[in-house]
Amino acid sequence: MKLFEPLEINGMVIPNRVMVPAMVTHLCDEGGMVNDAVIERYAAYAEGGAGLIVVEAMAVHQNKSGALLRASEDKFIPGLRELTRRVHGISDSKIVPQIIHFMKVARTGWRQTVDTLSVEEIDVIVEQFGAAAARVQEAGFDGVELHSAHAYTLSSFLSRTNPRSDDYGGDTLEGRLRLIGRVMENVRRKVGRSFPVCVRFNAEEFIKNGYTVEESKLIARRFAELGFDYLSLSVGGKFEDAVHTPGTVLFPYSGYSGDRCMPGDWLPRALHVNLAAEIKAHLVGNGFTTPVAIAGKLSDPRDAEKLLERGEADMVAIARGLLADPAWANKVKNGQIDSIVQCDYCNVCKQLDGTHKPVICALWPQGALQAPKGSPATPVPRWADDGGVSATPTESTVSLRWSKAPGAAGYDIYRSTGDGDARLLDAVKVTRWVDKCVLGGLRYQYHIRARSADGRAGSPVSTGPVDLPLPGYMVAD
Ligand SMILES: Cc1cc2nc3c(=O)[nH]c(=O)nc-3n(C[C@H](O)[C@H](O)[C@H](O)COP(=O)(O)O)c2cc1C
């Protein structure tokens, strides 16, 4: 499979194309030091065979925030070094941190915007990025990724909504690129030519008047010219359309652009691959070989493999899918696709991020802070009979019920519509579920898979064909 071909990124060889993109964990304390829980989270990705592990956004400055890792002072280096040492001791996975600068936010909903920064303050940001990059290099990371996506400072300068009227904005793309250009120049000077320096940015802002792929192609081209060693594409996650909950700081993933950034279960799979394909084609067409990564509901191995085969990107970034099951890569490689704990995109992890609580996956056993480890001793859950599965259709829903399977930690619900392709709809811990997205007049079949906490499952049980009646207004006289 293409997924398991290695890739060299400025001397850093990643063993396969599976990337864990940055995902804030809120596992560290307010001080921002690495602790055992943080190390355990990233060690699990290394054990699970991910090619490239991007460590959650860590601050280049001391601005107050919730529990967030930091690279803003030398005192953080020993903890970060322990993290890289552990990961490197486990597998040939590579590990890079995402470094971030963000501006002030308040519980009233107020937020600082880029037009309030003086040129002297911009100079400080340039220096902070350079110093943080040097620290993470010293801590043994294989490279560094600059966070220029979503709602944060570098991305806000890049945005079409950048309100500055000077050289760092002024309605021009070149003006909006100036800060990241200066940051890159300084970071490169600090870490040298042979240390991978990479960037994450939005392929599309998904806000009113935001930039689209027309401009992100040009941004990507400039980033390739600047010598960024990979371009990791995300989308949205902006303050401009965020919905303010009184008494809390504005969460940039609460509006539509946030829905696009961390797409929930109602959005299509692989929904941003088209953006990557356009950007990649633009780079290749202009002679740039810079690797491109893309994220967004790519945890179905078929989708991941297809986009690589088509050359739409070079790496597949899987965030919530690997949170649910850090062993995703090894399971795909070993042909154990049926044992993957499949993310159902319920976004409990996103809600935990929004409320600054430790980020866990709702599919893990109750109370677990980390993904359960696989154990051959765990019995595979199996029904002794047909699982007593029943499906009751109405004009607009299908209600499913089944019996408990001994040893099951959860149940995955699949639906097929006669084309033979069963699609995952949801993952639940109870023994009932209602399908509210059915079309009258169609025939459906449902399959329930009982799985252990580490993802192993026996054969699914299935309903017979379920015929939905046509709604009254469709029935001819
Ligand atoms: C809990 C959580 C925390 C995240 N933290 C970051 C972050 O620190 N930096 C970042 O660039 N993206 C962050 N993201 C976005 C993911 O990296 C990823 O782009 C997004 O979830 C879509 O990919 P997926 O569909 O594979 O989950 C976060 C996402 C989640 C769910």
Tab-separated table of C-alpha atoms in Angstrom, residues 71-405:
chain	number	residue	atom	x	y	z
A	71	ALA	CA	8.408	26.029	24.519
A	72	SER	CA	8.661	29.625	25.669
A	73	GLU	CA	11.567	29.257	28.117
A	74	ASP	CA	14.584	26.983	28.534
A	75	LYS	CA	13.035	25.396	31.626
A	76	PHE	CA	10.664	23.471	29.337
A	77	ILE	CA	13.479	21.728	27.454
A	78	PRO	CA	14.104	18.783	29.855
A	79	GLY	CA	10.433	17.696	29.797
A	80	LEU	CA	10.279	17.988	26.030
A	81	ARG	CA	13.520	16.009	25.782
A	82	GLU	CA	11.987	13.218	27.865
A	83	LEU	CA	9.026	13.135	25.457
A	84	THR	CA	11.212	12.803	22.337
A	85	ARG	CA	13.440	10.248	24.058
A	86	ARG	CA	10.448	8.033	24.898
A	87	VAL	CA	8.975	8.216	21.399
A	88	HIS	CA	12.324	7.553	19.710
A	89	GLY	CA	12.886	4.577	22.025
A	90	ILE	CA	9.654	2.929	20.923
A	91	SER	CA	9.661	2.924	17.123
A	92	ASP	CA	10.968	4.687	14.038
A	93	SER	CA	8.074	7.178	14.192
A	94	LYS	CA	9.245	10.767	13.882
A	95	ILE	CA	8.093	13.492	16.234
A	96	VAL	CA	7.785	17.237	15.608
A	97	PRO	CA	6.076	19.840	17.792
A	98	GLN	CA	3.646	22.430	16.515
A	99	ILE	CA	4.659	25.842	17.847
A	100	ILE	CA	2.044	28.532	18.239
A	101	HIS	CA	1.585	32.214	19.005
A	102	PHE	CA	-1.885	33.349	20.017
A	103	MET	CA	-3.317	36.660	21.164
A	104	LYS	CA	-5.335	37.610	24.209
A	105	VAL	CA	-8.951	36.560	24.704
A	106	ALA	CA	-11.352	37.402	27.538
A	107	ARG	CA	-14.437	35.781	29.018
A	108	THR	CA	-16.514	38.760	27.880
A	109	GLY	CA	-16.002	37.612	24.289
A	110	TRP	CA	-13.407	40.320	23.615
A	111	ARG	CA	-10.335	39.261	21.678
A	112	GLN	CA	-7.211	41.054	20.617
A	113	THR	CA	-6.868	41.480	16.844
A	114	VAL	CA	-3.753	41.770	14.687
A	115	ASP	CA	-4.253	45.476	13.958
A	116	THR	CA	-3.525	46.276	17.637
A	117	LEU	CA	0.049	44.959	17.408
A	118	SER	CA	2.825	47.514	17.006
A	119	VAL	CA	5.742	46.812	14.677
A	120	GLU	CA	7.921	46.363	17.780
A	121	GLU	CA	5.520	43.718	19.077
A	122	ILE	CA	5.670	41.979	15.703
A	123	ASP	CA	9.462	41.929	15.978
A	124	VAL	CA	9.103	40.199	19.362
A	125	ILE	CA	6.873	37.505	17.811
A	126	VAL	CA	9.516	36.870	15.149
A	127	GLU	CA	12.114	36.405	17.883
A	128	GLN	CA	9.837	34.210	20.014
A	129	PHE	CA	9.304	31.770	17.140
A	130	GLY	CA	13.041	31.588	16.469
A	131	ALA	CA	13.909	30.980	20.133
A	132	ALA	CA	11.183	28.327	20.562
A	133	ALA	CA	12.343	26.511	17.404
A	134	ALA	CA	15.907	26.424	18.756
A	135	ARG	CA	14.616	25.006	22.061
A	136	VAL	CA	12.649	22.188	20.463
A	137	GLN	CA	15.640	21.333	18.311
A	138	GLU	CA	17.710	21.093	21.481
A	139	ALA	CA	15.011	18.887	23.028
A	140	GLY	CA	15.572	16.254	20.336
A	141	PHE	CA	12.567	16.761	18.064
A	142	ASP	CA	13.028	15.693	14.435
A	143	GLY	CA	11.744	18.990	13.082
A	144	VAL	CA	9.310	21.771	13.911
A	145	GLU	CA	5.910	22.822	12.542
A	146	LEU	CA	4.750	26.451	12.662
A	147	HIS	CA	1.042	26.858	13.428
A	148	SER	CA	-0.254	29.217	10.772
A	149	ALA	CA	-3.775	27.734	10.628
A	150	HIS	CA	-7.106	28.448	12.340
A	151	ALA	CA	-7.549	31.433	14.694
A	152	TYR	CA	-4.002	32.107	15.806
A	153	THR	CA	-1.607	34.954	15.179
A	154	LEU	CA	0.203	33.772	12.036
A	155	SER	CA	-3.077	32.674	10.474
A	156	SER	CA	-4.794	35.939	11.383
A	157	PHE	CA	-2.078	37.834	9.504
A	158	LEU	CA	-2.514	35.520	6.489
A	159	SER	CA	-6.282	35.937	6.542
A	160	ARG	CA	-8.173	37.969	3.964
A	161	THR	CA	-9.821	39.633	6.965
A	162	ASN	CA	-6.455	40.996	8.263
A	163	PRO	CA	-7.443	44.618	9.011
A	164	ARG	CA	-3.936	46.139	9.082
A	165	SER	CA	-3.187	48.926	6.655
A	166	ASP	CA	0.627	48.789	6.827
A	167	ASP	CA	3.239	46.450	5.311
A	168	TYR	CA	1.801	43.513	7.311
A	169	GLY	CA	-1.631	43.658	5.707
A	170	GLY	CA	-2.843	46.509	3.634
A	171	ASP	CA	-5.267	44.503	1.526
A	172	THR	CA	-2.479	42.683	-0.320
A	173	LEU	CA	-1.505	39.035	-0.280
A	174	GLU	CA	2.170	40.006	-0.107
A	175	GLY	CA	1.439	42.142	2.965
A	176	ARG	CA	-0.384	39.266	4.645
A	177	LEU	CA	2.553	36.930	3.917
A	178	ARG	CA	5.162	39.265	5.412
A	179	LEU	CA	5.010	38.082	9.043
A	180	ILE	CA	5.271	34.370	8.288
A	181	GLY	CA	8.054	35.143	5.798
A	182	ARG	CA	10.039	36.967	8.472
A	183	VAL	CA	9.310	34.240	11.035
A	184	MET	CA	10.563	31.555	8.652
A	185	GLU	CA	13.691	33.528	7.877
A	186	ASN	CA	14.501	33.834	11.593
A	187	VAL	CA	13.615	30.224	12.448
A	188	ARG	CA	15.818	28.959	9.617
A	189	ARG	CA	18.684	31.115	10.873
A	190	LYS	CA	18.265	29.651	14.377
A	191	VAL	CA	17.943	25.943	13.479
A	192	GLY	CA	20.000	25.675	10.299
A	193	ARG	CA	19.278	24.366	6.819
A	194	SER	CA	19.175	20.667	7.657
A	195	PHE	CA	16.498	20.786	10.392
A	196	PRO	CA	12.994	20.242	8.963
A	197	VAL	CA	10.885	23.388	9.342
A	198	CYS	CA	7.288	22.786	8.355
A	199	VAL	CA	4.039	24.728	8.393
A	200	ARG	CA	0.330	24.153	8.884
A	201	PHE	CA	-2.081	26.568	7.270
A	202	ASN	CA	-5.648	26.778	6.059
A	203	ALA	CA	-6.432	25.599	2.548
A	204	GLU	CA	-9.697	27.547	2.908
A	205	GLU	CA	-10.841	29.849	5.709
A	206	PHE	CA	-14.549	29.021	5.418
A	207	ILE	CA	-15.634	32.451	6.708
A	208	LYS	CA	-17.352	35.370	5.010
A	209	ASN	CA	-14.735	37.157	2.892
A	210	GLY	CA	-12.138	34.583	3.869
A	211	TYR	CA	-9.614	33.265	1.380
A	212	THR	CA	-10.275	30.187	-0.702
A	213	VAL	CA	-8.102	27.742	-2.592
A	214	GLU	CA	-7.470	30.417	-5.233
A	215	GLU	CA	-5.210	32.166	-2.728
A	216	SER	CA	-4.041	29.166	-0.751
A	217	LYS	CA	-2.408	27.851	-3.928
A	218	LEU	CA	-0.297	31.019	-3.993
A	219	ILE	CA	0.357	30.833	-0.248
A	220	ALA	CA	1.523	27.234	-0.702
A	221	ARG	CA	3.788	28.282	-3.527
A	222	ARG	CA	5.397	31.019	-1.415
A	223	PHE	CA	5.815	28.559	1.461
A	224	ALA	CA	7.544	26.124	-0.889
A	225	GLU	CA	9.801	28.950	-2.137
A	226	LEU	CA	10.588	29.853	1.480
A	227	GLY	CA	11.849	26.313	2.013
A	228	PHE	CA	9.198	24.909	4.340
A	229	ASP	CA	9.821	21.172	4.366
A	230	TYR	CA	6.182	20.073	4.374
A	231	LEU	CA	2.879	21.891	4.095
A	232	SER	CA	0.122	20.517	6.313
A	233	LEU	CA	-3.330	21.653	5.225
A	234	SER	CA	-6.225	22.318	7.541
A	235	VAL	CA	-9.290	24.565	7.127
A	236	GLY	CA	-11.463	27.002	9.090
A	237	GLY	CA	-11.424	27.200	12.898
A	238	LYS	CA	-11.779	30.993	12.959
A	239	PHE	CA	-12.837	33.554	15.547
A	240	GLU	CA	-14.748	35.570	12.963
A	241	ASP	CA	-17.769	33.260	12.972
A	242	ALA	CA	-17.334	31.805	16.479
A	243	VAL	CA	-20.402	31.698	18.711
A	244	HIS	CA	-19.831	33.250	22.128
A	245	THR	CA	-21.087	31.413	25.221
A	246	PRO	CA	-21.464	34.053	27.970
A	247	GLY	CA	-18.808	33.790	30.672
A	248	THR	CA	-16.384	31.773	28.565
A	249	VAL	CA	-13.614	32.773	26.190
A	250	LEU	CA	-14.482	32.632	22.518
A	251	PHE	CA	-13.870	29.125	21.102
A	252	PRO	CA	-12.798	29.401	17.457
A	253	TYR	CA	-14.292	26.025	16.560
A	254	SER	CA	-17.850	26.932	17.565
A	255	GLY	CA	-19.047	28.386	14.249
A	256	TYR	CA	-19.365	26.960	10.761
A	257	SER	CA	-15.627	27.354	10.104
A	258	GLY	CA	-15.128	25.258	13.269
A	259	ASP	CA	-17.495	22.627	11.899
A	260	ARG	CA	-15.352	22.417	8.795
A	261	CYS	CA	-12.132	22.235	10.804
A	262	MET	CA	-13.284	19.360	13.023
A	263	PRO	CA	-16.096	17.988	10.871
A	264	GLY	CA	-18.825	16.173	12.789
A	265	ASP	CA	-20.676	13.004	11.871
A	266	TRP	CA	-23.099	14.747	9.506
A	267	LEU	CA	-20.354	15.958	7.175
A	268	PRO	CA	-18.961	13.771	4.384
A	269	ARG	CA	-15.813	11.678	4.685
A	270	ALA	CA	-12.577	12.937	3.129
A	271	LEU	CA	-14.243	16.308	2.623
A	272	HIS	CA	-11.162	18.449	2.050
A	273	VAL	CA	-9.167	16.224	-0.278
A	274	ASN	CA	-10.242	18.313	-3.278
A	275	LEU	CA	-8.465	21.340	-1.761
A	276	ALA	CA	-5.267	19.353	-1.247
A	277	ALA	CA	-5.453	18.052	-4.806
A	278	GLU	CA	-5.643	21.575	-6.238
A	279	ILE	CA	-2.800	22.839	-4.094
A	280	LYS	CA	-0.610	19.813	-4.781
A	281	ALA	CA	-1.232	20.102	-8.534
A	282	HIS	CA	-0.345	23.801	-8.419
A	283	LEU	CA	2.933	23.045	-6.638
A	284	VAL	CA	3.862	20.194	-8.946
A	285	GLY	CA	2.922	22.261	-11.995
A	286	ASN	CA	5.369	24.908	-10.856
A	287	GLY	CA	8.208	22.510	-10.115
A	288	PHE	CA	7.877	22.206	-6.322
A	289	THR	CA	8.201	18.781	-4.696
A	290	THR	CA	7.344	19.949	-1.147
A	291	PRO	CA	5.247	17.210	0.518
A	292	VAL	CA	1.637	18.070	1.348
A	293	ALA	CA	-0.504	16.634	4.148
A	294	ILE	CA	-4.283	16.885	4.390
A	295	ALA	CA	-6.706	16.281	7.285
A	296	GLY	CA	-10.472	15.877	7.576
A	297	LYS	CA	-12.313	12.611	8.216
A	298	LEU	CA	-9.718	10.367	6.614
A	299	SER	CA	-9.868	7.455	9.036
A	300	ASP	CA	-11.326	5.028	6.494
A	301	PRO	CA	-8.194	3.300	5.147
A	302	ARG	CA	-9.745	3.172	1.658
A	303	ASP	CA	-10.036	6.961	1.538
A	304	ALA	CA	-6.505	7.392	2.874
A	305	GLU	CA	-4.982	5.035	0.331
A	306	LYS	CA	-6.977	6.461	-2.579
A	307	LEU	CA	-5.822	10.028	-2.084
A	308	LEU	CA	-2.183	8.920	-1.959
A	309	GLU	CA	-2.610	6.758	-5.058
A	310	ARG	CA	-4.074	9.709	-6.908
A	311	GLY	CA	-1.225	11.960	-5.825
A	312	GLU	CA	-3.644	14.390	-4.156
A	313	ALA	CA	-1.344	14.641	-1.116
A	314	ASP	CA	1.771	12.916	0.234
A	315	MET	CA	0.695	12.335	3.833
A	316	VAL	CA	-2.644	11.541	5.416
A	317	ALA	CA	-3.307	13.448	8.640
A	318	ILE	CA	-5.729	11.592	10.913
A	319	ALA	CA	-6.501	13.333	14.198
A	320	ARG	CA	-9.654	11.999	15.856
A	321	GLY	CA	-9.337	8.607	14.154
A	322	LEU	CA	-5.954	8.057	15.803
A	323	LEU	CA	-7.161	9.482	19.102
A	324	ALA	CA	-9.872	6.786	19.061
A	325	ASP	CA	-7.357	4.118	18.062
A	326	PRO	CA	-3.654	5.003	18.213
A	327	ALA	CA	-2.862	1.568	16.730
A	328	TRP	CA	-4.667	2.507	13.464
A	329	ALA	CA	-1.521	2.364	11.313
A	330	ASN	CA	-0.312	-1.016	12.586
A	331	LYS	CA	-3.801	-2.502	12.295
A	332	VAL	CA	-4.125	-1.355	8.665
A	333	LYS	CA	-0.625	-2.601	7.875
A	334	ASN	CA	-1.347	-6.007	9.405
A	335	GLY	CA	-4.678	-6.378	7.625
A	336	GLN	CA	-6.646	-6.001	10.877
A	337	ILE	CA	-8.972	-3.305	9.600
A	338	ASP	CA	-11.887	-4.993	11.361
A	339	SER	CA	-10.133	-4.406	14.689
A	340	ILE	CA	-9.912	-0.638	14.396
A	341	VAL	CA	-11.854	1.359	16.962
A	342	GLN	CA	-13.576	3.524	14.371
A	343	CYS	CA	-14.058	7.200	15.193
A	344	ASP	CA	-17.727	8.109	14.767
A	345	TYR	CA	-16.973	11.855	14.737
A	346	CYS	CA	-19.204	12.540	17.753
A	347	ASN	CA	-16.839	15.409	18.672
A	348	VAL	CA	-16.837	14.847	22.422
A	349	CYS	CA	-13.063	15.437	22.125
A	350	LYS	CA	-13.741	18.803	20.517
A	351	GLN	CA	-16.133	19.780	23.323
A	352	LEU	CA	-13.496	18.825	25.902
A	353	ASP	CA	-10.979	20.990	24.071
A	354	GLY	CA	-13.486	23.866	24.088
A	355	THR	CA	-13.942	23.615	27.842
A	356	HIS	CA	-10.195	23.113	28.527
A	357	LYS	CA	-10.714	19.625	29.988
A	358	PRO	CA	-8.407	16.640	29.355
A	359	VAL	CA	-9.128	15.426	25.837
A	360	ILE	CA	-10.219	11.801	25.720
A	361	CYS	CA	-12.296	9.730	23.283
A	362	ALA	CA	-15.897	8.831	24.136
A	363	LEU	CA	-15.306	5.357	22.706
A	364	TRP	CA	-12.731	4.515	25.372
A	365	PRO	CA	-13.890	2.726	28.535
A	366	GLN	CA	-15.558	4.983	31.106
A	367	GLY	CA	-12.995	7.004	33.068
A	368	ALA	CA	-9.976	6.098	30.890
A	369	LEU	CA	-7.453	8.884	30.339
A	370	GLN	CA	-5.671	6.998	27.545
A	371	ALA	CA	-6.693	4.628	24.755
A	372	PRO	CA	-6.976	1.013	25.966
A	373	LYS	CA	-4.059	-1.172	24.926
A	374	GLY	CA	-4.747	-4.260	22.846
A	375	SER	CA	-4.554	-7.564	24.663
A	376	PRO	CA	-4.969	-11.011	23.108
A	377	ALA	CA	-6.308	-12.138	26.501
A	378	THR	CA	-9.468	-10.069	26.013
A	379	PRO	CA	-12.183	-12.307	24.597
A	380	VAL	CA	-13.678	-11.232	21.270
A	381	PRO	CA	-17.291	-10.212	21.953
A	382	ARG	CA	-19.733	-12.515	20.224
A	383	TRP	CA	-23.448	-13.174	20.321
A	384	ALA	CA	-24.413	-16.822	20.820
A	385	ASP	CA	-27.376	-16.298	18.471
A	386	ASP	CA	-28.499	-13.709	15.913
A	387	GLY	CA	-28.162	-10.919	18.502
A	388	GLY	CA	-31.932	-10.466	18.622
A	389	VAL	CA	-31.543	-7.528	16.288
A	390	SER	CA	-34.765	-5.815	15.233
A	391	ALA	CA	-35.528	-2.841	13.005
A	392	THR	CA	-38.800	-0.915	13.267
A	393	PRO	CA	-39.409	1.544	10.444
A	394	THR	CA	-41.759	4.517	10.544
A	395	GLU	CA	-42.283	7.048	7.782
A	396	SER	CA	-39.155	8.956	8.822
A	397	THR	CA	-37.005	6.774	11.114
A	398	VAL	CA	-35.734	3.257	11.685
A	399	SER	CA	-35.400	2.164	15.331
A	400	LEU	CA	-32.848	-0.564	15.979
A	401	ARG	CA	-32.552	-2.777	19.042
A	402	TRP	CA	-30.313	-5.711	19.808
A	403	SER	CA	-29.201	-7.748	22.790
A	404	LYS	CA	-25.951	-7.343	24.745
A	405	ALA	CA	-22.984	-9.273	23.434
